[in-house]
Amino acid sequence: MSEPADFVARLRAERQDLGRKEALRRDGEHRRRKAMLLAGAAALVLGGFGAWLAGATAGERPESEPYAPLMLDEAMWPDKWPATVRLPFRGSPAASWSNGADGIVLPEANAVGGLTPSQVGDALRNTKELLVEANLTAGTLQGLSPTRALNLLDPHDHDKSELEDTFQHPRDGHSPLQMFTRFDPQEVRVHGDVIKTRGTMTYEVSASGELLVHADYTFVYPVVKAKGGLEVVPGAEEVARVIVRRQLTLVSRDGKLNPREYVRQIGNDDCREPKDGFIHPLFSQEAAKAPKWAPVDPYDTSKDIQANSSNCSIPTQT
């Protein structure tokens, strides 16, 4: 018999062998039972993990507090969890903004209203220096007198005298925070050397022939407590973010700046604190206990800052 014929005959004999059929049946049942046992074990493992996860996020643990955080990459944490010094801008709209003075980009200086490009350029550079000295310089942020910023202002201008007086006699409606960003060094400090900045600067000539420079900038500060800060996870202290938006109109005259208008909006400032000329940030635990003030998006620059922007509010995002 040829080889193909032998093969066919062998297959027919095996199909008719009752012993082989029973062995195949038992083997199939064994495989099915094994698969069911493995599936059951997997379900138990997943069920146990789910129960642990539910227990870890329930009860007395606040919704904003990370559970088993060392299991996760911090970059993947939900935005409602506090930021830490490891990723101070995690989840913030400002994360992709420019750093510090790099975010203050000057427009091109052109001749306008009888002024030369050089004169316009000087006014724009002075305005940028004022913004930097008032909002980004370490000494100013630490509560020191912003001497270089004040020297950019016209010494005969009434607003300069008013601003200088705010440092000596701060009070509601009469605060250095109107122009300068300051933190109480006994309470908080800016973490690291990165402050996020974004905004615009324009200029025009007024009807009276004066050069007006308009600036609208937002600064975002990561701050930590001077002492006793919360460790969100071991070795990683909590960071709170403060958002300061400023709108200024300055008149440039004889190489000096005269403040015409200046308003500010501060996101994440505890308005219950004394009017001492400092920003008092709320960290996660304090924010959870704060009154339900009006929600405000500190990143919304679609509208001008309102006169009552210093009223109590809670930022919708930081």
CSV table of C-alpha atoms in Angstrom, one decimal:
chain,number,residue,atom,x,y,z
A,1,MET,CA,0.0,0.0,0.0
A,2,SER,CA,1.3,3.4,-0.9
A,3,GLU,CA,2.2,5.9,1.9
A,4,PRO,CA,-0.9,8.2,1.4
A,5,ALA,CA,-3.1,5.1,1.6
A,6,ASP,CA,-1.4,4.0,4.8
A,7,PHE,CA,-2.0,7.4,6.3
A,8,VAL,CA,-5.7,7.4,5.5
A,9,ALA,CA,-6.1,3.9,6.9
A,10,ARG,CA,-4.4,4.9,10.1
A,11,LEU,CA,-6.7,7.9,10.6
A,12,ARG,CA,-9.8,5.7,10.0
A,13,ALA,CA,-8.6,3.2,12.6
A,14,GLU,CA,-8.0,5.9,15.2
A,15,ARG,CA,-11.4,7.4,14.7
A,16,GLN,CA,-12.9,4.0,15.4
A,17,ASP,CA,-10.7,3.4,18.6
A,18,LEU,CA,-13.1,3.9,21.6
A,19,GLY,CA,-10.2,4.1,24.0
A,20,ARG,CA,-8.6,7.1,22.1
A,21,LYS,CA,-12.0,8.9,22.0
A,22,GLU,CA,-12.3,8.6,25.8
A,23,ALA,CA,-8.8,9.8,26.3
A,24,LEU,CA,-9.4,12.9,24.2
A,25,ARG,CA,-12.7,13.6,26.1
A,26,ARG,CA,-10.9,13.4,29.5
A,27,ASP,CA,-8.1,15.6,28.2
A,28,GLY,CA,-10.6,18.2,27.0
A,29,GLU,CA,-12.4,18.3,30.4
A,30,HIS,CA,-9.1,18.7,32.2
A,31,ARG,CA,-8.2,21.6,30.0
A,32,ARG,CA,-11.6,23.3,30.6
A,33,ARG,CA,-11.3,22.9,34.4
A,34,LYS,CA,-7.8,24.3,34.4
A,35,ALA,CA,-8.9,27.3,32.4
A,36,MET,CA,-11.8,27.9,34.8
A,37,LEU,CA,-9.6,27.7,37.9
A,38,LEU,CA,-7.1,30.2,36.4
A,39,ALA,CA,-10.0,32.6,35.5
A,40,GLY,CA,-11.3,32.3,39.0
A,41,ALA,CA,-8.0,33.0,40.6
A,42,ALA,CA,-7.5,36.1,38.4
A,43,ALA,CA,-11.0,37.3,39.4
A,44,LEU,CA,-10.1,36.9,43.1
A,45,VAL,CA,-6.9,38.9,42.6
A,46,LEU,CA,-8.6,41.7,40.8
A,47,GLY,CA,-11.4,41.7,43.3
A,48,GLY,CA,-9.0,42.0,46.1
A,49,PHE,CA,-7.1,44.8,44.4
A,50,GLY,CA,-10.4,46.6,43.8
A,51,ALA,CA,-11.4,46.2,47.4
A,52,TRP,CA,-8.0,47.6,48.6
A,53,LEU,CA,-8.3,50.5,46.1
A,54,ALA,CA,-11.8,51.4,47.3
A,55,GLY,CA,-10.7,51.2,50.9
A,56,ALA,CA,-7.6,53.3,50.3
A,57,THR,CA,-9.7,56.1,48.7
A,58,ALA,CA,-12.7,56.0,51.1
A,59,GLY,CA,-13.4,56.8,54.7
A,60,GLU,CA,-11.4,59.7,56.3
A,61,ARG,CA,-8.9,60.1,53.4
A,62,PRO,CA,-9.7,63.4,51.6
A,63,GLU,CA,-10.4,63.2,47.9
A,64,SER,CA,-7.4,65.4,47.1
A,65,GLU,CA,-5.0,63.2,49.0
A,66,PRO,CA,-3.0,60.6,46.9
A,67,TYR,CA,-3.5,56.9,47.7
A,68,ALA,CA,-0.5,54.7,47.5
A,69,PRO,CA,1.2,57.5,45.5
A,70,LEU,CA,4.5,55.7,45.2
A,71,MET,CA,2.8,53.3,42.9
A,72,LEU,CA,2.3,56.0,40.3
A,73,ASP,CA,4.4,58.3,38.2
A,74,GLU,CA,3.6,61.8,39.7
A,75,ALA,CA,3.1,63.2,36.2
A,76,MET,CA,0.0,60.9,35.9
A,77,TRP,CA,-1.6,62.1,39.2
A,78,PRO,CA,-5.1,63.6,38.9
A,79,ASP,CA,-5.0,67.4,38.9
A,80,LYS,CA,-7.0,67.5,42.2
A,81,TRP,CA,-4.0,66.0,44.0
A,82,PRO,CA,-1.6,68.6,45.4
A,83,ALA,CA,1.5,69.5,43.4
A,84,THR,CA,4.9,68.9,44.9
A,85,VAL,CA,8.4,70.3,44.6
A,86,ARG,CA,9.2,67.5,42.2
A,87,LEU,CA,6.7,68.8,39.6
A,88,PRO,CA,5.6,72.3,40.8
A,89,PHE,CA,3.6,73.1,37.7
A,90,ARG,CA,1.9,69.7,37.2
A,91,GLY,CA,-1.6,70.2,35.9
A,92,SER,CA,-1.3,73.9,35.6
A,93,PRO,CA,-2.2,75.9,32.5
A,94,ALA,CA,1.1,77.7,33.0
A,95,ALA,CA,3.2,74.6,32.6
A,96,SER,CA,4.1,75.4,29.0
A,97,TRP,CA,4.6,79.1,29.5
A,98,SER,CA,7.9,80.9,29.3
A,99,ASN,CA,10.2,81.2,32.3
A,100,GLY,CA,10.5,84.6,34.0
A,101,ALA,CA,11.6,87.5,31.9
A,102,ASP,CA,11.6,85.4,28.8
A,103,GLY,CA,7.8,85.6,28.8
A,104,ILE,CA,7.9,89.4,28.5
A,105,VAL,CA,8.4,89.9,24.8
A,106,LEU,CA,8.7,93.4,23.6
A,107,PRO,CA,6.9,94.6,20.4
A,108,GLU,CA,8.9,96.1,17.6
A,109,ALA,CA,9.7,99.7,18.3
A,110,ASN,CA,8.6,102.0,15.5
A,111,ALA,CA,8.6,105.8,15.1
A,112,VAL,CA,5.2,107.1,16.3
A,113,GLY,CA,3.8,110.5,17.1
A,114,GLY,CA,7.1,112.3,16.5
A,115,LEU,CA,9.0,109.9,18.7
A,116,THR,CA,12.0,107.9,17.2
A,117,PRO,CA,12.2,104.1,17.3
A,118,SER,CA,15.0,104.6,19.9
A,119,GLN,CA,12.8,106.6,22.2
A,120,VAL,CA,10.0,104.1,21.9
A,121,GLY,CA,12.4,101.2,22.4
A,122,ASP,CA,13.7,102.9,25.6
A,123,ALA,CA,10.1,103.2,27.0
A,124,LEU,CA,9.4,99.5,26.2
A,125,ARG,CA,12.6,98.3,27.8
A,126,ASN,CA,11.9,100.4,30.9
A,127,THR,CA,8.5,98.9,31.1
A,128,LYS,CA,9.9,95.4,30.9
A,129,GLU,CA,12.5,96.2,33.6
A,130,LEU,CA,9.7,97.6,35.9
A,131,LEU,CA,7.7,94.4,35.4
A,132,VAL,CA,10.8,92.2,36.2
A,133,GLU,CA,11.8,94.2,39.2
A,134,ALA,CA,8.3,94.3,40.6
A,135,ASN,CA,7.3,90.7,40.0
A,136,LEU,CA,10.3,88.5,39.3
A,137,THR,CA,13.2,89.8,41.4
A,138,ALA,CA,14.0,87.7,44.4
A,139,GLY,CA,14.4,90.7,46.8
A,140,THR,CA,10.9,92.0,45.9
A,141,LEU,CA,9.3,88.6,46.2
A,142,GLN,CA,10.9,88.2,49.7
A,143,GLY,CA,9.4,91.5,50.9
A,144,LEU,CA,12.3,93.9,50.5
A,145,SER,CA,11.8,97.4,49.1
A,146,PRO,CA,11.9,97.3,45.3
A,147,THR,CA,14.4,100.2,45.0
A,148,ARG,CA,15.3,99.6,41.3
A,149,ALA,CA,11.7,99.4,40.3
A,150,LEU,CA,10.8,102.6,42.1
A,151,ASN,CA,13.8,104.4,40.5
A,152,LEU,CA,12.2,103.8,37.1
A,153,LEU,CA,9.3,106.0,38.1
A,154,ASP,CA,9.2,109.8,37.8
A,155,PRO,CA,10.4,111.1,41.1
A,156,HIS,CA,7.9,114.0,40.8
A,157,ASP,CA,4.9,111.8,40.1
A,158,HIS,CA,2.3,111.6,42.8
A,159,ASP,CA,1.7,107.9,42.2
A,160,LYS,CA,5.4,107.1,43.1
A,161,SER,CA,4.9,108.8,46.5
A,162,GLU,CA,1.7,106.9,47.0
A,163,LEU,CA,3.4,103.6,46.2
A,164,GLU,CA,6.3,104.3,48.5
A,165,ASP,CA,3.9,105.1,51.3
A,166,THR,CA,2.2,101.7,50.9
A,167,PHE,CA,5.3,100.0,52.2
A,168,GLN,CA,5.2,101.9,55.4
A,169,HIS,CA,1.5,102.0,55.9
A,170,PRO,CA,-0.2,99.0,54.1
A,171,ARG,CA,-3.9,98.7,54.5
A,172,ASP,CA,-7.0,97.7,52.6
A,173,GLY,CA,-7.0,99.7,49.3
A,174,HIS,CA,-3.5,101.0,50.0
A,175,SER,CA,-1.2,98.1,49.5
A,176,PRO,CA,2.2,97.6,47.7
A,177,LEU,CA,0.5,94.6,46.1
A,178,GLN,CA,-1.1,97.1,43.7
A,179,MET,CA,2.1,97.2,41.8
A,180,PHE,CA,4.5,94.6,43.4
A,181,THR,CA,4.4,90.9,44.2
A,182,ARG,CA,5.5,90.2,47.7
A,183,PHE,CA,5.4,87.2,50.1
A,184,ASP,CA,6.0,87.2,53.9
A,185,PRO,CA,9.4,85.3,54.2
A,186,GLN,CA,8.3,84.1,57.6
A,187,GLU,CA,5.3,82.4,56.0
A,188,VAL,CA,6.2,81.2,52.5
A,189,ARG,CA,8.9,81.3,49.9
A,190,VAL,CA,9.0,80.9,46.2
A,191,HIS,CA,10.3,77.4,45.3
A,192,GLY,CA,13.1,77.2,42.9
A,193,ASP,CA,14.0,79.8,40.3
A,194,VAL,CA,11.2,79.3,37.8
A,195,ILE,CA,8.3,81.6,37.6
A,196,LYS,CA,5.9,81.2,34.6
A,197,THR,CA,5.1,84.4,32.6
A,198,ARG,CA,2.8,85.2,29.8
A,199,GLY,CA,1.2,88.4,28.5
A,200,THR,CA,1.3,91.3,26.0
A,201,MET,CA,2.7,94.8,25.6
A,202,THR,CA,1.5,97.5,23.2
A,203,TYR,CA,2.0,101.2,22.8
A,204,GLU,CA,0.3,104.2,21.3
A,205,VAL,CA,0.4,108.0,21.4
A,206,SER,CA,-2.3,109.8,23.3
A,207,ALA,CA,-4.3,112.7,22.1
A,208,SER,CA,-1.9,115.0,24.0
A,209,GLY,CA,1.1,113.5,22.3
A,210,GLU,CA,2.3,111.3,25.2
A,211,LEU,CA,3.6,107.8,24.6
A,212,LEU,CA,1.4,105.3,26.4
A,213,VAL,CA,2.6,101.7,27.1
A,214,HIS,CA,0.0,99.1,27.9
A,215,ALA,CA,1.1,95.9,29.7
A,216,ASP,CA,-1.1,92.9,30.6
A,217,TYR,CA,0.9,90.1,32.1
A,218,THR,CA,0.2,87.1,34.3
A,219,PHE,CA,2.8,85.6,36.6
A,220,VAL,CA,2.5,82.1,38.2
A,221,TYR,CA,4.5,81.4,41.4
A,222,PRO,CA,5.1,78.0,43.0
A,223,VAL,CA,5.5,78.5,46.7
A,224,VAL,CA,6.2,76.3,49.7
A,225,LYS,CA,5.7,77.0,53.4
A,226,ALA,CA,8.7,78.5,55.3
A,227,LYS,CA,8.3,75.7,57.8
A,228,GLY,CA,5.9,72.8,58.5
A,229,GLY,CA,5.0,72.1,54.9
A,230,LEU,CA,2.9,69.0,54.1
A,231,GLU,CA,4.8,66.1,52.6
A,232,VAL,CA,2.4,64.8,50.0
A,233,VAL,CA,4.7,61.8,49.7
A,234,PRO,CA,7.9,61.1,51.6
A,235,GLY,CA,10.5,63.6,50.6
A,236,ALA,CA,8.2,65.7,48.4
A,237,GLU,CA,6.7,68.8,50.0
A,238,GLU,CA,3.5,70.4,48.8
A,239,VAL,CA,3.6,73.3,46.4
A,240,ALA,CA,0.8,75.9,46.2
A,241,ARG,CA,0.6,78.1,43.1
A,242,VAL,CA,-0.3,81.8,43.2
A,243,ILE,CA,-1.4,83.6,40.0
A,244,VAL,CA,-0.9,87.3,39.7
A,245,ARG,CA,-2.3,89.2,36.7
A,246,ARG,CA,-1.4,92.8,36.2
A,247,GLN,CA,-2.7,95.5,33.8
A,248,LEU,CA,-0.7,98.7,33.6
A,249,THR,CA,-0.8,101.8,31.5
A,250,LEU,CA,2.4,103.9,31.8
A,251,VAL,CA,3.3,107.2,30.4
A,252,SER,CA,6.9,107.5,29.2
A,253,ARG,CA,8.3,111.0,29.8
A,254,ASP,CA,11.9,112.1,29.8
A,255,GLY,CA,13.2,108.6,30.3
A,256,LYS,CA,11.0,107.9,33.3
A,257,LEU,CA,7.7,106.1,33.7
A,258,ASN,CA,4.5,107.6,35.1
A,259,PRO,CA,1.9,105.1,36.2
A,260,ARG,CA,-1.5,106.1,34.7
A,261,GLU,CA,-3.5,103.0,35.6
A,262,TYR,CA,-2.5,99.8,37.4
A,263,VAL,CA,-4.8,97.1,38.6
A,264,ARG,CA,-4.1,93.5,39.7
A,265,GLN,CA,-5.9,90.2,40.2
A,266,ILE,CA,-4.4,87.6,42.6
A,267,GLY,CA,-5.5,84.0,42.5
A,268,ASN,CA,-5.1,82.0,45.6
A,269,ASP,CA,-4.7,84.7,48.3
A,270,ASP,CA,-6.4,84.3,51.7
A,271,CYS,CA,-8.3,87.6,52.0
A,272,ARG,CA,-9.0,86.9,55.7
A,273,GLU,CA,-5.3,87.6,56.5
A,274,PRO,CA,-4.2,91.0,57.7
A,275,LYS,CA,-3.8,93.7,55.0
A,276,ASP,CA,0.0,93.7,55.6
A,277,GLY,CA,1.2,94.1,52.0
A,278,PHE,CA,1.9,90.4,51.5
A,279,ILE,CA,0.1,87.6,49.6
A,280,HIS,CA,-1.0,84.8,51.8
A,281,PRO,CA,-1.4,81.6,49.7
A,282,LEU,CA,-3.8,78.8,50.6
A,283,PHE,CA,-2.4,75.3,50.6
A,284,SER,CA,-4.6,72.2,50.0
A,285,GLN,CA,-5.6,71.6,53.6
A,286,GLU,CA,-6.4,75.3,54.3
A,287,ALA,CA,-8.2,75.6,50.9
A,288,ALA,CA,-10.4,72.7,51.9
A,289,LYS,CA,-11.6,74.5,55.0
A,290,ALA,CA,-11.9,78.0,53.4
A,291,PRO,CA,-15.3,79.6,53.0
A,292,LYS,CA,-17.1,79.1,49.7
A,293,TRP,CA,-16.0,82.3,48.1
A,294,ALA,CA,-17.0,83.2,44.5
A,295,PRO,CA,-15.1,81.1,42.0
A,296,VAL,CA,-12.8,83.0,39.6
A,297,ASP,CA,-10.6,81.6,36.8
A,298,PRO,CA,-7.3,83.5,37.2
A,299,TYR,CA,-6.2,82.4,33.8
A,300,ASP,CA,-9.1,84.1,32.0
A,301,THR,CA,-7.7,87.1,30.2
A,302,SER,CA,-10.6,87.7,27.9
A,303,LYS,CA,-11.8,90.6,30.1
A,304,ASP,CA,-10.1,93.5,31.8
A,305,ILE,CA,-9.5,93.2,35.6
A,306,GLN,CA,-12.5,94.6,37.5
A,307,ALA,CA,-12.1,97.2,40.2
A,308,ASN,CA,-13.4,94.8,42.9
A,309,SER,CA,-10.9,92.0,41.9
A,310,SER,CA,-9.4,92.2,45.4
A,311,ASN,CA,-12.6,90.8,46.9
A,312,CYS,CA,-12.5,87.3,48.3
A,313,SER,CA,-12.5,84.6,45.6
A,314,ILE,CA,-11.4,81.0,45.1
A,315,PRO,CA,-9.4,80.1,41.9
A,316,THR,CA,-11.1,77.5,39.8
A,317,GLN,CA,-7.6,76.3,38.7
A,318,THR,CA,-4.0,77.1,39.6
